[in-house]
Amino acid sequence: MAAGSDLTPFQMENGIGPITEAVTLGPVNQAQADEGKALFESKCSACHKLGERYVGPPLGGILDRVTAAFAMNMMLNPQEMYTRHPVVKELLGQYMTQMPDLALTQEQARAVVEYLRTTPPPAPAE
Ligand code: HEC
């Protein structure tokens, strides 16, 4: 069976998990982004940097690369993402660490997305 052929087109684009509708992004909500930054620092920065590879992939500018729903499903349902989503399976192969379930609420995951929207992408590799 081809990689990901058991997933719907929605799941390929937006991931697998509790977020089952596309998340629309409006203008940046700075208060929500500030809350997301604090969450990022306490829950994510042990494994993720913005501008370079660490335990996991760099997350700066990630919302230019994946949808908000995809990022939220990764935060809320990592195990199924690295087990079933071909793109994340590939990342697991590269990073050799399983992203843990961090027990975030949907609101917290949405706040982290708001913060990550405000971050610049990593500099291109030399
Ligand atoms: C214990 C380490 C660890 C923690 C903590 C962690 N992650 Fe991850 N994350 C990973 C690894 C490793 C991957 C690559 C997939 C895999 O191997 O499971 C990943 C993948 C991702 C991806 C997919 C990236 C891409 O390029 O598609 C996103 C988005 C993500 N993490 C967001 C977060 C956020 C946001 C937090 C905090 C709420 C977080 N992660 C906490 C290790 C971690």
mmCIF file of C-alpha atoms and ligand atoms in Angstrom:
data_model
loop_
_atom_site.group_PDB
_atom_site.id
_atom_site.type_symbol
_atom_site.label_atom_id
_atom_site.label_comp_id
_atom_site.label_asym_id
_atom_site.label_seq_id
_atom_site.Cartn_x
_atom_site.Cartn_y
_atom_site.Cartn_z
ATOM 1 C CA MET A 1 0.000 0.000 0.000
ATOM 2 C CA ALA A 2 1.404 3.418 -0.928
ATOM 3 C CA ALA A 3 2.454 5.650 1.977
ATOM 4 C CA GLY A 4 -0.517 7.525 3.337
ATOM 5 C CA SER A 5 -3.031 5.884 1.016
ATOM 6 C CA ASP A 6 -5.198 5.027 4.033
ATOM 7 C CA LEU A 7 -5.540 8.749 4.819
ATOM 8 C CA THR A 8 -8.118 11.123 3.427
ATOM 9 C CA PRO A 9 -6.931 14.180 1.464
ATOM 10 C CA PHE A 10 -7.980 16.263 4.496
ATOM 11 C CA GLN A 11 -5.745 14.171 6.760
ATOM 12 C CA MET A 12 -2.818 14.425 4.358
ATOM 13 C CA GLU A 13 -3.050 18.220 4.472
ATOM 14 C CA ASN A 14 -4.257 18.810 8.034
ATOM 15 C CA GLY A 15 -3.076 15.797 9.973
ATOM 16 C CA ILE A 16 -4.881 13.173 12.022
ATOM 17 C CA GLY A 17 -6.442 14.000 15.369
ATOM 18 C CA PRO A 18 -9.074 16.064 17.108
ATOM 19 C CA ILE A 19 -8.848 18.960 14.637
ATOM 20 C CA THR A 20 -11.142 17.838 11.847
ATOM 21 C CA GLU A 21 -11.847 21.159 10.173
ATOM 22 C CA ALA A 22 -9.413 23.600 8.605
ATOM 23 C CA VAL A 23 -8.386 26.366 11.007
ATOM 24 C CA THR A 24 -8.723 29.844 9.514
ATOM 25 C CA LEU A 25 -6.040 32.331 10.525
ATOM 26 C CA GLY A 26 -6.968 35.992 10.822
ATOM 27 C CA PRO A 27 -4.719 38.896 11.791
ATOM 28 C CA VAL A 28 -2.232 37.902 14.518
ATOM 29 C CA ASN A 29 -3.766 38.074 17.989
ATOM 30 C CA GLN A 30 -0.824 39.322 20.043
ATOM 31 C CA ALA A 31 -2.193 38.309 23.459
ATOM 32 C CA GLN A 32 -2.785 34.769 22.210
ATOM 33 C CA ALA A 33 0.698 34.732 20.626
ATOM 34 C CA ASP A 34 2.240 35.803 23.947
ATOM 35 C CA GLU A 35 0.453 32.957 25.731
ATOM 36 C CA GLY A 36 1.689 30.605 23.004
ATOM 37 C CA LYS A 37 5.263 31.823 23.422
ATOM 38 C CA ALA A 38 5.212 30.992 27.135
ATOM 39 C CA LEU A 39 3.795 27.548 26.337
ATOM 40 C CA PHE A 40 6.410 27.012 23.641
ATOM 41 C CA GLU A 41 9.176 27.837 26.070
ATOM 42 C CA SER A 42 7.857 25.501 28.764
ATOM 43 C CA LYS A 43 6.582 22.590 26.635
ATOM 44 C CA CYS A 44 8.436 22.574 23.328
ATOM 45 C CA SER A 45 11.836 24.220 23.631
ATOM 46 C CA ALA A 46 13.411 21.130 25.238
ATOM 47 C CA CYS A 47 13.174 19.576 21.775
ATOM 48 C CA HIS A 48 12.519 22.337 19.243
ATOM 49 C CA LYS A 49 14.446 25.441 18.300
ATOM 50 C CA LEU A 50 13.130 27.955 15.821
ATOM 51 C CA GLY A 51 16.097 28.246 13.508
ATOM 52 C CA GLU A 52 17.900 24.931 13.609
ATOM 53 C CA ARG A 53 17.510 21.201 13.957
ATOM 54 C CA TYR A 54 17.558 19.939 17.548
ATOM 55 C CA VAL A 55 15.878 16.845 19.059
ATOM 56 C CA GLY A 56 13.057 17.652 16.618
ATOM 57 C CA PRO A 57 12.777 19.803 13.493
ATOM 58 C CA PRO A 58 13.090 23.613 13.608
ATOM 59 C CA LEU A 59 9.687 25.251 14.011
ATOM 60 C CA GLY A 60 10.372 28.848 12.948
ATOM 61 C CA GLY A 61 7.919 29.801 10.216
ATOM 62 C CA ILE A 62 6.362 26.327 10.357
ATOM 63 C CA LEU A 63 2.957 27.774 9.450
ATOM 64 C CA ASP A 64 4.370 28.578 6.009
ATOM 65 C CA ARG A 65 5.070 24.864 5.612
ATOM 66 C CA VAL A 66 2.134 23.118 7.304
ATOM 67 C CA THR A 67 -1.467 24.121 7.976
ATOM 68 C CA ALA A 68 -2.581 25.314 11.409
ATOM 69 C CA ALA A 69 -4.719 22.188 11.781
ATOM 70 C CA PHE A 70 -1.687 20.005 10.958
ATOM 71 C CA ALA A 71 0.443 21.719 13.612
ATOM 72 C CA MET A 72 -2.367 21.413 16.160
ATOM 73 C CA ASN A 73 -2.962 17.724 15.430
ATOM 74 C CA MET A 74 0.780 17.156 15.817
ATOM 75 C CA MET A 75 0.648 18.797 19.251
ATOM 76 C CA LEU A 76 -2.573 17.053 20.309
ATOM 77 C CA ASN A 77 -2.128 13.595 18.784
ATOM 78 C CA PRO A 78 1.567 13.019 18.059
ATOM 79 C CA GLN A 79 1.561 9.246 18.339
ATOM 80 C CA GLU A 80 -0.975 8.723 15.596
ATOM 81 C CA MET A 81 0.787 11.365 13.487
ATOM 82 C CA TYR A 82 4.180 9.656 13.571
ATOM 83 C CA THR A 83 2.577 6.231 13.202
ATOM 84 C CA ARG A 84 0.222 6.979 10.301
ATOM 85 C CA HIS A 85 1.062 10.250 8.552
ATOM 86 C CA PRO A 86 3.717 9.633 5.878
ATOM 87 C CA VAL A 87 5.366 13.061 6.284
ATOM 88 C CA VAL A 88 5.689 12.678 10.055
ATOM 89 C CA LYS A 89 6.779 9.040 9.771
ATOM 90 C CA GLU A 90 9.579 10.292 7.582
ATOM 91 C CA LEU A 91 10.523 12.862 10.246
ATOM 92 C CA LEU A 92 10.558 10.139 12.898
ATOM 93 C CA GLY A 93 12.961 8.221 10.666
ATOM 94 C CA GLN A 94 15.221 11.268 10.531
ATOM 95 C CA TYR A 95 14.984 12.384 14.151
ATOM 96 C CA MET A 96 14.686 8.970 15.825
ATOM 97 C CA THR A 97 12.671 10.378 18.746
ATOM 98 C CA GLN A 98 8.932 10.010 19.238
ATOM 99 C CA MET A 99 7.306 13.337 19.998
ATOM 100 C CA PRO A 100 5.423 12.800 23.289
ATOM 101 C CA ASP A 101 1.825 13.703 24.035
ATOM 102 C CA LEU A 102 2.078 16.936 25.993
ATOM 103 C CA ALA A 103 -1.532 16.945 27.231
ATOM 104 C CA LEU A 104 -2.271 20.391 25.799
ATOM 105 C CA THR A 105 -5.815 21.639 25.414
ATOM 106 C CA GLN A 106 -7.008 22.669 21.959
ATOM 107 C CA GLU A 107 -6.930 26.297 23.122
ATOM 108 C CA GLN A 108 -3.296 25.940 24.192
ATOM 109 C CA ALA A 109 -2.343 24.308 20.903
ATOM 110 C CA ARG A 110 -4.079 27.127 19.048
ATOM 111 C CA ALA A 111 -2.118 29.681 21.104
ATOM 112 C CA VAL A 112 1.173 27.972 20.212
ATOM 113 C CA VAL A 113 0.166 28.177 16.534
ATOM 114 C CA GLU A 114 -0.473 31.897 16.973
ATOM 115 C CA TYR A 115 3.022 32.326 18.412
ATOM 116 C CA LEU A 116 4.701 30.191 15.735
ATOM 117 C CA ARG A 117 3.030 32.313 13.041
ATOM 118 C CA THR A 118 5.082 35.249 14.281
ATOM 119 C CA THR A 119 8.436 33.418 14.040
ATOM 120 C CA PRO A 120 10.805 33.635 11.063
ATOM 121 C CA PRO A 121 11.751 30.534 9.045
ATOM 122 C CA PRO A 122 15.190 28.992 9.556
ATOM 123 C CA ALA A 123 17.935 30.469 7.354
ATOM 124 C CA PRO A 124 18.369 28.365 4.195
ATOM 125 C CA ALA A 125 21.047 25.667 4.483
ATOM 126 C CA GLU A 126 24.452 26.666 3.082
HETATM 127 C C1 HEC B 1 10.572 15.203 23.571
HETATM 128 C C2 HEC B 1 10.790 16.023 22.393
HETATM 129 C C3 HEC B 1 9.669 16.867 21.812
HETATM 130 C C4 HEC B 1 8.840 17.775 22.454
HETATM 131 C C5 HEC B 1 8.799 18.122 23.938
HETATM 132 C C6 HEC B 1 8.038 18.381 21.411
HETATM 133 N N1 HEC B 1 8.348 17.845 20.190
HETATM 134 FE FE1 HEC B 1 7.522 18.340 18.407
HETATM 135 N N2 HEC B 1 8.617 16.930 17.476
HETATM 136 C C7 HEC B 1 9.597 16.157 18.078
HETATM 137 C C8 HEC B 1 10.153 15.249 17.093
HETATM 138 C C9 HEC B 1 11.277 14.256 17.361
HETATM 139 C C10 HEC B 1 9.470 15.489 15.902
HETATM 140 C C11 HEC B 1 9.610 14.751 14.547
HETATM 141 C C12 HEC B 1 8.495 13.681 14.476
HETATM 142 C C13 HEC B 1 8.770 12.562 15.445
HETATM 143 O O1 HEC B 1 9.890 12.027 15.414
HETATM 144 O O2 HEC B 1 7.868 12.239 16.283
HETATM 145 C C14 HEC B 1 8.524 16.570 16.166
HETATM 146 C C15 HEC B 1 7.695 17.119 15.203
HETATM 147 C C16 HEC B 1 6.916 18.245 15.389
HETATM 148 C C17 HEC B 1 6.166 18.936 14.365
HETATM 149 C C18 HEC B 1 6.116 18.599 12.881
HETATM 150 C C19 HEC B 1 7.197 19.447 12.214
HETATM 151 C C20 HEC B 1 7.196 19.433 10.726
HETATM 152 O O3 HEC B 1 8.225 19.866 10.148
HETATM 153 O O4 HEC B 1 6.203 19.024 10.103
HETATM 154 C C21 HEC B 1 5.543 19.983 14.961
HETATM 155 C C22 HEC B 1 4.636 21.016 14.295
HETATM 156 C C23 HEC B 1 5.889 19.936 16.359
HETATM 157 N N3 HEC B 1 6.726 18.877 16.587
HETATM 158 C C24 HEC B 1 5.465 20.852 17.284
HETATM 159 C C25 HEC B 1 5.757 20.774 18.646
HETATM 160 C C26 HEC B 1 5.251 21.731 19.607
HETATM 161 C C27 HEC B 1 4.482 22.983 19.247
HETATM 162 C C28 HEC B 1 5.659 21.305 20.839
HETATM 163 C C29 HEC B 1 5.311 21.900 22.176
HETATM 164 C C30 HEC B 1 3.881 22.098 22.415
HETATM 165 C C31 HEC B 1 6.467 20.096 20.629
HETATM 166 N N4 HEC B 1 6.485 19.820 19.291
HETATM 167 C C32 HEC B 1 7.106 19.374 21.630
HETATM 168 C C33 HEC B 1 9.979 16.202 19.401
HETATM 169 C C34 HEC B 1 9.351 16.929 20.389
#
